[in-house]
Short mmCIF file of C-alpha atoms in Angstrom, two decimals:
data_model
loop_
_atom_site.label_atom_id
_atom_site.label_comp_id
_atom_site.label_asym_id
_atom_site.label_seq_id
_atom_site.Cartn_x
_atom_site.Cartn_y
_atom_site.Cartn_z
CA MET A 1 41.00 85.86 84.68
CA PRO A 2 43.94 87.01 87.58
CA VAL A 3 46.41 88.40 86.12
CA LYS A 4 49.87 86.28 87.03
CA LYS A 5 52.17 88.25 88.78
CA GLU A 6 55.56 88.85 87.40
CA VAL A 7 58.46 86.67 89.84
CA CYS A 8 62.14 86.90 90.37
CA SER A 9 62.85 83.55 91.00
CA THR A 10 65.61 82.65 93.68
CA GLY A 11 66.68 79.41 91.60
CA ILE A 12 66.35 77.54 95.21
CA GLU A 13 63.63 75.68 93.88
CA GLU A 14 62.09 74.73 97.37
CA LEU A 15 61.86 78.45 98.29
CA ASP A 16 60.38 79.56 95.16
CA MET A 17 57.90 76.72 95.56
CA LYS A 18 56.79 78.29 98.73
CA MET A 19 56.33 81.91 97.57
CA SER A 20 54.23 81.05 94.55
CA GLY A 21 57.30 80.57 91.98
CA GLY A 22 59.45 83.99 93.37
CA ILE A 23 59.79 87.05 94.93
CA PRO A 24 57.50 89.50 93.49
CA LEU A 25 59.41 91.71 90.92
CA GLY A 26 60.77 94.59 92.08
CA SER A 27 60.38 93.30 95.86
CA THR A 28 62.42 94.59 98.74
CA VAL A 29 63.06 91.72 101.00
CA LEU A 30 64.98 91.37 104.13
CA ILE A 31 67.09 88.37 105.00
CA THR A 32 67.22 88.15 108.47
CA GLY A 33 69.40 86.31 110.91
CA CYS A 34 71.86 85.58 113.19
CA SER A 35 75.79 85.29 112.88
CA GLY A 36 76.10 81.98 110.62
CA SER A 37 72.63 81.43 109.60
CA GLY A 38 73.34 81.57 105.72
CA LYS A 39 72.26 85.17 105.05
CA THR A 40 75.27 85.91 102.82
CA THR A 41 75.34 82.56 101.06
CA LEU A 42 71.31 82.69 100.42
CA CYS A 43 72.15 86.19 98.55
CA MET A 44 74.98 84.97 96.86
CA GLN A 45 73.34 82.05 95.55
CA TYR A 46 70.17 84.42 94.56
CA LEU A 47 72.64 86.46 92.22
CA PHE A 48 74.67 83.76 90.50
CA ASN A 49 71.56 81.67 89.82
CA GLY A 50 69.94 85.15 88.13
CA ALA A 51 73.09 85.71 86.22
CA ARG A 52 73.00 82.12 84.86
CA LYS A 53 69.44 83.00 83.77
CA GLY A 54 71.47 86.69 82.01
CA GLU A 55 70.08 88.69 84.82
CA ARG A 56 73.11 91.01 85.95
CA GLY A 57 73.53 91.63 89.61
CA VAL A 58 75.05 93.71 92.43
CA PHE A 59 76.17 93.04 95.57
CA PHE A 60 77.31 95.62 98.12
CA THR A 61 79.48 94.61 100.93
CA ILE A 62 79.82 96.44 104.02
CA THR A 63 80.70 94.25 106.56
CA GLU A 64 83.29 91.70 105.03
CA PRO A 65 86.67 92.63 102.32
CA LEU A 66 86.22 91.73 99.00
CA PHE A 67 89.19 88.70 99.02
CA LYS A 68 87.59 87.13 102.33
CA LEU A 69 84.14 87.37 100.90
CA THR A 70 85.10 85.54 97.13
CA LYS A 71 87.41 83.11 98.70
CA ASN A 72 84.60 81.57 101.04
CA LEU A 73 82.41 81.17 97.94
CA GLU A 74 84.95 79.39 95.83
CA GLY A 75 83.73 76.20 97.82
CA PHE A 76 79.96 76.39 96.19
CA ALA A 77 79.24 74.71 93.07
CA PHE A 78 77.35 77.42 92.05
CA TYR A 79 80.13 80.06 91.87
CA ASP A 80 81.41 80.62 89.13
CA LYS A 81 84.17 83.37 88.74
CA LYS A 82 83.49 83.81 85.35
CA LEU A 83 80.20 85.57 85.65
CA ILE A 84 82.01 88.11 88.06
CA GLU A 85 84.71 88.40 84.90
CA SER A 86 82.02 88.82 82.78
CA GLY A 87 80.47 91.68 85.04
CA MET A 88 76.89 89.50 85.66
CA VAL A 89 77.91 89.37 89.05
CA ASN A 90 79.38 92.58 90.32
CA ILE A 91 80.82 92.97 93.97
CA ILE A 92 81.47 96.01 95.31
CA ASP A 93 82.86 97.20 98.71
CA LEU A 94 80.63 100.10 99.86
CA ARG A 95 83.34 101.43 102.23
CA ILE A 96 85.57 102.37 99.27
CA ILE A 97 82.85 104.03 97.37
CA SER A 98 82.04 105.12 100.78
CA GLU A 99 85.24 106.74 101.31
CA ARG A 100 85.92 107.85 97.59
CA LEU A 101 82.61 110.01 97.96
CA GLY A 102 84.02 111.79 101.49
CA LEU A 103 81.50 109.54 103.85
CA ASP A 104 84.10 108.10 105.87
CA THR A 105 82.95 109.16 109.26
CA GLU A 106 81.12 107.35 112.00
CA LYS A 107 77.71 109.01 111.11
CA TYR A 108 76.07 110.46 108.09
CA THR A 109 74.26 113.48 107.87
CA VAL A 110 71.23 113.81 105.49
CA GLU A 111 73.09 114.86 102.94
CA ASP A 112 75.91 111.87 103.18
CA ALA A 113 72.89 109.66 103.20
CA GLY A 114 71.39 111.27 99.83
CA ALA A 115 74.67 111.34 98.26
CA LEU A 116 75.03 107.39 98.86
CA LEU A 117 71.66 106.95 97.89
CA ASP A 118 72.10 108.66 94.78
CA ILE A 119 75.49 107.17 93.79
CA LEU A 120 73.61 103.36 94.56
CA LYS A 121 70.73 104.20 92.03
CA ASP A 122 73.39 105.05 89.80
CA ILE A 123 75.32 101.83 89.82
CA ALA A 124 72.33 100.19 89.57
CA ASP A 125 71.14 102.03 86.47
CA GLU A 126 74.48 102.25 84.91
CA LEU A 127 75.09 98.42 85.40
CA ASP A 128 71.21 97.52 84.35
CA VAL A 129 71.15 95.01 87.70
CA LYS A 130 68.14 93.24 87.97
CA ARG A 131 69.48 91.60 91.43
CA LEU A 132 70.73 93.60 94.06
CA VAL A 133 71.93 92.84 97.51
CA MET A 134 72.80 95.09 100.49
CA ASP A 135 74.99 93.10 102.96
CA SER A 136 73.92 93.95 105.77
CA ILE A 137 71.65 97.26 106.47
CA THR A 138 71.99 97.21 110.13
CA ALA A 139 75.64 98.10 109.38
CA LEU A 140 74.19 101.18 107.32
CA CYS A 141 71.75 102.13 109.46
CA TYR A 142 74.17 102.10 112.06
CA ARG A 143 75.38 105.27 110.55
CA LEU A 144 72.54 106.88 109.63
CA GLN A 145 71.54 109.13 112.80
CA THR A 146 67.50 108.86 113.50
CA ARG A 147 64.93 106.49 113.00
CA GLU A 148 63.61 108.69 110.20
CA MET A 149 66.69 108.74 108.61
CA ILE A 150 66.49 104.83 108.19
CA ARG A 151 63.00 104.59 107.42
CA ASP A 152 64.06 107.53 104.67
CA PHE A 153 66.99 105.95 103.07
CA ILE A 154 65.46 102.18 103.06
CA PHE A 155 62.10 103.45 101.37
CA LYS A 156 63.87 105.76 98.79
CA LEU A 157 66.63 102.87 98.00
CA GLY A 158 63.64 100.34 97.88
CA THR A 159 61.22 102.72 95.60
CA SER A 160 63.72 103.58 93.12
CA LEU A 161 65.24 99.96 92.42
CA ALA A 162 61.80 98.98 92.19
CA VAL A 163 61.16 101.03 89.45
CA MET A 164 64.03 99.50 87.58
CA LYS A 165 62.55 95.96 88.48
CA CYS A 166 65.28 95.16 90.28
CA THR A 167 64.66 92.77 92.92
CA THR A 168 66.73 93.72 96.39
CA MET A 169 67.44 91.69 99.44
CA LEU A 170 69.14 93.61 102.44
CA THR A 171 70.77 91.54 105.06
CA SER A 172 69.60 92.10 108.81
CA GLU A 173 71.51 90.92 111.79
CA VAL A 174 69.87 89.91 114.46
CA PRO A 175 71.05 88.62 117.77
CA PRO A 176 71.35 84.74 118.02
CA GLN A 177 67.69 82.68 119.64
CA THR A 178 65.86 85.74 118.99
CA PHE A 179 62.45 86.44 117.23
CA LYS A 180 63.36 89.98 115.97
CA PHE A 181 63.54 90.82 112.58
CA SER A 182 65.92 93.50 112.94
CA GLN A 183 68.03 95.64 115.11
CA TYR A 184 66.25 98.99 114.53
CA GLU A 185 62.60 97.93 114.21
CA ILE A 186 61.90 100.04 110.88
CA GLU A 187 63.50 97.82 108.46
CA GLU A 188 60.70 94.88 108.60
CA PHE A 189 58.09 97.61 108.13
CA ILE A 190 59.35 99.30 105.09
CA SER A 191 60.28 95.50 103.32
CA ASP A 192 57.42 94.11 100.99
CA GLY A 193 59.06 90.72 102.56
CA ILE A 194 60.86 89.23 105.19
CA LEU A 195 62.52 85.84 105.02
CA PHE A 196 63.74 85.09 108.95
CA LEU A 197 67.28 82.53 109.08
CA GLY A 198 67.06 81.32 112.74
CA ASP A 199 68.90 78.67 114.56
CA MET A 200 67.22 76.12 116.92
CA ASP A 201 68.81 73.97 119.68
CA ARG A 202 68.00 70.29 119.50
CA LYS A 203 69.97 68.41 122.01
CA GLY A 204 73.01 70.92 121.60
CA ASP A 205 73.20 70.66 118.27
CA LEU A 206 72.05 73.83 116.14
CA ILE A 207 69.69 73.25 113.19
CA ARG A 208 69.54 76.33 110.72
CA THR A 209 65.74 77.41 110.07
CA LEU A 210 64.29 79.45 107.23
CA GLN A 211 60.46 80.83 107.66
CA VAL A 212 58.62 83.40 105.08
CA ILE A 213 57.73 85.52 107.16
CA LYS A 214 56.29 88.26 104.80
CA MET A 215 56.08 88.58 101.24
CA ARG A 216 53.55 91.19 99.86
CA GLY A 217 51.71 90.71 97.01
CA THR A 218 52.38 86.82 97.06
CA ASP A 219 50.65 83.51 98.86
CA HIS A 220 53.29 82.26 100.42
CA SER A 221 53.74 79.79 103.09
CA ARG A 222 54.56 80.06 106.54
CA THR A 223 56.14 76.85 107.70
CA LYS A 224 59.46 76.66 109.61
CA PHE A 225 61.94 74.77 107.12
CA ALA A 226 65.31 73.22 108.20
CA LEU A 227 68.03 74.75 106.23
CA ASN A 228 70.89 73.21 105.26
CA ILE A 229 74.13 74.47 103.62
CA SER A 230 75.99 72.33 101.26
CA ALA A 231 78.98 73.01 99.26
CA GLN A 232 77.28 71.35 96.03
CA ARG A 233 73.91 72.34 96.25
CA GLY A 234 73.87 75.89 97.97
CA ILE A 235 70.74 76.36 100.28
CA GLU A 236 68.42 73.35 100.53
CA LEU A 237 65.53 73.43 102.63
CA ILE A 238 62.83 70.64 103.93
CA PRO A 239 60.00 70.91 106.50
CA LEU A 240 61.40 71.22 109.93
CA LEU A 241 60.47 67.79 111.76
CA LYS A 242 57.70 69.84 114.70
CA SER A 243 58.41 67.54 117.66
CA THR A 244 61.33 69.79 118.10
CA GLU A 245 59.17 72.28 118.22
CA PHE A 246 57.89 72.00 121.71
CA GLU A 247 60.92 70.83 123.05
CA SER A 248 62.63 74.53 122.08
CA PHE A 249 59.89 76.12 123.61
CA LEU A 250 60.23 74.42 127.06
CA LYS A 251 63.99 75.46 126.75
CA ARG A 252 63.23 78.99 126.28
CA MET B 1 75.38 26.67 109.13
CA VAL B 2 75.72 30.46 109.37
CA ASP B 3 75.85 30.98 105.86
CA ALA B 4 72.63 28.91 105.48
CA VAL B 5 71.06 31.45 108.21
CA ILE B 6 72.18 34.67 106.56
CA GLU B 7 70.97 33.37 103.17
CA GLY B 8 67.76 32.39 104.91
CA ILE B 9 67.39 35.80 106.62
CA ARG B 10 68.58 37.61 102.89
CA GLU B 11 65.66 35.74 101.15
CA ARG B 12 63.12 36.69 103.78
CA ILE B 13 63.78 40.04 103.60
CA ALA B 14 63.76 40.12 99.53
CA ALA B 15 60.60 38.68 99.58
CA ALA B 16 59.03 41.06 101.82
CA ILE B 17 60.37 43.99 100.48
CA GLN B 18 59.14 42.93 96.99
CA VAL B 19 55.68 43.38 97.88
CA ASN B 20 55.57 46.03 101.12
CA GLN B 21 56.95 49.39 100.29
CA SER B 22 58.49 49.31 103.94
CA VAL B 23 59.89 46.74 106.07
CA GLY B 24 60.83 46.45 109.53
CA ILE B 25 63.11 44.07 110.92
CA GLN B 26 63.25 43.45 114.58
CA VAL B 27 66.57 41.82 115.72
CA PRO B 28 67.91 40.64 118.61
CA GLU B 29 71.52 42.41 119.73
CA ASN B 30 73.61 39.51 119.44
CA ARG B 31 72.10 39.05 115.80
CA HIS B 32 72.52 42.22 114.36
CA GLY B 33 75.76 41.65 112.52
CA ASP B 34 74.21 38.29 110.69
CA LEU B 35 71.17 40.80 109.73
CA GLN B 36 73.58 43.33 108.42
CA GLU B 37 75.61 40.64 106.79
CA ALA B 38 72.51 39.58 104.98
CA ILE B 39 71.34 43.28 103.98
CA PHE B 40 75.32 43.65 102.54
CA ASP B 41 75.01 40.22 100.37
CA SER B 42 71.43 41.46 99.22
CA MET B 43 72.77 44.67 98.06
CA CYS B 44 75.74 43.28 96.37
CA ARG B 45 73.99 41.07 94.76
CA ASN B 46 71.47 43.15 93.39
CA THR B 47 74.05 45.29 90.96
CA HIS B 48 70.58 46.48 89.00
CA THR B 49 69.19 48.16 91.88
CA THR B 50 70.46 51.02 93.97
CA TRP B 51 70.41 51.37 97.72
CA THR B 52 71.25 54.12 100.30
CA TYR B 53 72.52 52.96 103.68
CA VAL B 54 72.12 55.05 106.79
CA THR B 55 73.84 54.26 109.71
CA VAL B 56 73.66 54.81 113.02
CA SER B 57 75.00 52.12 114.81
CA LYS B 58 78.04 51.51 113.32
CA THR B 59 80.94 53.75 111.95
CA PHE B 60 81.42 53.54 108.41
CA ASP B 61 84.67 52.93 108.43
CA TYR B 62 83.92 49.39 110.76
CA LEU B 63 81.47 48.64 108.09
CA SER B 64 84.22 49.14 105.35
CA LYS B 65 86.35 46.80 107.21
CA THR B 66 83.99 44.53 107.72
CA PHE B 67 82.16 44.10 104.68
CA LYS B 68 84.81 45.09 102.15
CA GLU B 69 84.07 44.91 99.03
CA GLY B 70 80.44 45.81 99.93
CA THR B 71 81.23 49.21 100.73
CA LYS B 72 82.92 49.88 97.28
CA GLN B 73 79.96 49.09 94.87
CA SER B 74 78.77 51.88 92.96
CA ASN B 75 75.00 51.01 93.50
CA ILE B 76 75.49 51.69 97.24
CA LYS B 77 75.92 55.07 98.78
CA PHE B 78 76.34 55.47 102.51
CA ILE B 79 75.38 58.34 105.15
CA ASP B 80 76.99 58.24 108.32
CA CYS B 81 75.39 59.66 111.11
CA ILE B 82 77.65 58.51 113.88
CA SER B 83 81.36 58.62 113.04
CA ARG B 84 81.33 62.79 113.85
CA ALA B 85 79.41 62.34 116.59
CA ALA B 86 81.99 59.54 117.99
CA GLY B 87 84.63 62.54 117.00
CA ILE B 88 85.74 60.65 113.97
CA SER B 89 87.01 63.12 111.59
CA GLU B 90 88.31 60.50 108.55
CA GLY B 91 86.51 60.52 106.08
CA SER B 92 85.87 58.49 102.63
CA PRO B 93 84.19 59.27 99.54
CA ASN B 94 82.27 56.72 99.16
CA CYS B 95 80.06 58.04 102.16
CA ILE B 96 78.14 60.87 103.41
CA TYR B 97 78.73 62.27 106.69
CA VAL B 98 75.97 64.15 108.83
CA GLU B 99 77.07 65.50 111.78
CA SER B 100 75.12 64.63 114.57
CA PRO B 101 72.39 61.58 114.67
CA VAL B 102 70.09 64.62 115.81
CA MET B 103 70.28 66.39 112.58
CA LEU B 104 67.36 64.33 111.13
CA GLU B 105 66.42 66.68 108.52
CA LYS B 106 69.73 66.64 107.00
CA MET B 107 69.87 63.12 106.88
CA ILE B 108 66.02 63.47 104.89
CA LEU B 109 67.72 65.58 102.76
CA GLU B 110 71.07 63.35 101.84
CA ILE B 111 68.66 60.37 101.39
CA LEU B 112 66.36 62.05 98.87
CA ASN B 113 69.52 63.80 97.27
CA ASN B 114 71.17 60.51 96.98
CA PHE B 115 68.13 59.28 94.52
CA LYS B 116 68.30 62.50 92.74
CA GLY B 117 68.60 61.99 89.00
CA MET B 118 68.12 58.22 89.12
CA LYS B 119 66.50 56.54 86.37
CA ARG B 120 62.50 56.20 87.78
CA ASP B 121 62.16 52.76 87.09
CA LEU B 122 65.41 51.78 88.89
CA ASP B 123 64.58 49.70 92.05
CA LYS B 124 65.54 51.89 95.27
CA PHE B 125 65.76 51.15 98.33
CA ILE B 126 66.79 52.88 101.69
CA VAL B 127 68.02 51.08 104.67
CA ILE B 128 67.99 52.51 108.36
CA ASP B 129 70.45 50.77 110.77
CA SER B 130 69.09 51.21 113.26
CA LEU B 131 66.18 52.97 114.58
CA SER B 132 66.82 51.97 117.69
CA ALA B 133 70.66 53.48 117.72
CA LEU B 134 68.49 56.83 116.46
CA MET B 135 66.60 56.65 119.45
CA ILE B 136 69.40 56.89 121.85
CA TYR B 137 70.38 60.32 120.42
CA ASN B 138 66.79 61.49 119.99
CA ASP B 139 63.15 61.70 121.38
CA PRO B 140 61.15 59.00 120.42
CA GLU B 141 58.43 61.90 119.36
CA ILE B 142 60.49 63.07 116.77
CA ILE B 143 61.77 59.71 115.27
CA ARG B 144 58.08 58.88 114.59
CA GLU B 145 57.83 61.84 113.08
CA PHE B 146 61.06 61.14 110.94
CA MET B 147 59.89 58.05 110.33
CA SER B 148 56.70 59.30 108.97
CA VAL B 149 58.34 61.46 106.62
CA VAL B 150 60.95 59.23 105.40
CA MET B 151 57.97 56.81 104.88
CA ASN B 152 56.16 59.61 102.85
CA ARG B 153 58.46 60.62 100.86
CA SER B 154 60.09 57.27 99.94
CA ARG B 155 55.96 56.09 98.69
CA SER B 156 55.68 58.79 96.81
CA GLU B 157 58.86 58.59 94.95
CA ASN B 158 58.52 54.86 94.87
CA ILE B 159 61.59 54.19 97.34
CA HIS B 160 61.33 50.91 99.31
CA VAL B 161 62.55 51.03 103.11
CA VAL B 162 63.93 48.53 105.49
CA SER B 163 64.34 49.68 108.82
CA ILE B 164 66.15 47.82 111.64
CA LEU B 165 65.45 48.03 115.25
CA VAL B 166 67.64 46.39 117.60
CA GLU B 167 65.07 45.05 120.67
CA GLU B 168 67.63 45.51 123.50
CA GLU B 169 67.96 48.83 122.91
CA MET B 170 64.71 50.39 122.77
CA ASP B 171 60.96 50.02 123.69
CA SER B 172 60.25 49.12 119.87
CA SER B 173 56.55 48.02 119.79
CA LYS B 174 54.99 51.71 118.68
CA LEU B 175 58.29 52.52 115.88
CA ILE B 176 57.89 49.13 114.01
CA GLN B 177 54.20 49.68 113.89
CA LEU B 178 54.91 52.43 111.24
CA ASN B 179 56.33 49.64 108.47
CA ASP B 180 54.03 47.67 106.33
CA LYS B 181 55.76 44.43 107.03
CA ILE B 182 57.37 43.63 110.40
CA ILE B 183 59.45 40.77 110.50
CA VAL B 184 60.99 39.82 113.62
CA LEU B 185 64.05 37.75 114.13
CA ARG B 186 64.18 35.42 117.12
CA ASP B 187 67.63 33.82 118.40
CA SER B 188 65.74 30.46 118.00
CA PHE B 189 65.10 31.34 114.04
CA ILE B 190 68.85 32.45 113.62
CA ASP B 191 70.64 29.53 115.31
#
């Protein structure tokens, strides 16, 4: 009899269905998309949904100040201030941690990267988090000087969190209207999964899309979905109408 | 005479929708208003049924001024796909606004969300007003696909669909064939 794999449900019903129930436990998943594609919202919803089930989560932000981030969240029904106050959802500004560690330089040395990795692991361990988000891995990679350092950093982070059965989402920033998964083209190879958030031009209007590109260890759909962000329901998915694909292809 | 005609249309639609999952109604432009009135009359009378009225041809604001009480009933929800595209930013709590008539997936989501959580045994209806207005903004192929998705999802959830087609606005023959039953209203029938 096949052994049923343990999964981490995102709490976004349609997305979980496309991944046979959720993300395999302990995976590192790249959430790729251009600006405004819904990466941060998806990650936040994932954390709050987890917290409601008793799974503690942490969100490391590098790109946005904390006050802005929480202010934007307040409009969503999935947001619950009590979950932040109770420590079930932790939002941490990584730049402040970096400064405290004396890492506030443009570029990290190997030792700096090691120190940052250690502190991230310690925080995850101390808080006993089961869900971790890094927003964004692109901004962090910018400070790592070589491709080897990027590979090493993501690999070590993912491995140590997997041991803790912590499922990780790393947001990856890419330019609009491109089918590219990361800035440095390394991140996608080390990650266990890729969720690609894109935009589709339809008669001048932009339709948000989501596609599961890879999800190791699961039988997942590769269909493209239209993604909607609603204040009441957060992220919603519905199969994209196919007739637009051709039109969009012609424009490219 | 007008009341009798509207009552006649209402009865025809009611009879057709009882035995068919989907009904397409083809109407001349000059009688589109009469058809709308008949549908509103039907929605208001059947308070034990629940309706989602998707408007692409007229703004919700216009409908609420024309049909007043009909737009305030709790068994009818409105999805306005045209106001925002027309640059009208005013809103009403009785209506969901879709930014653009090309955001067809969002329309489907809003339609389905409207029916979520409702009792399964309740009769549910969708009115799409109109396919011809959707065709102004979208290519025929994608509207066919949209209708096919709406039909299939509504079949699986036991929702009846009434779609309106204004005959002067488009080559209607292919699209309306997707419906189980087609009613063609003519000037001669109405007058």
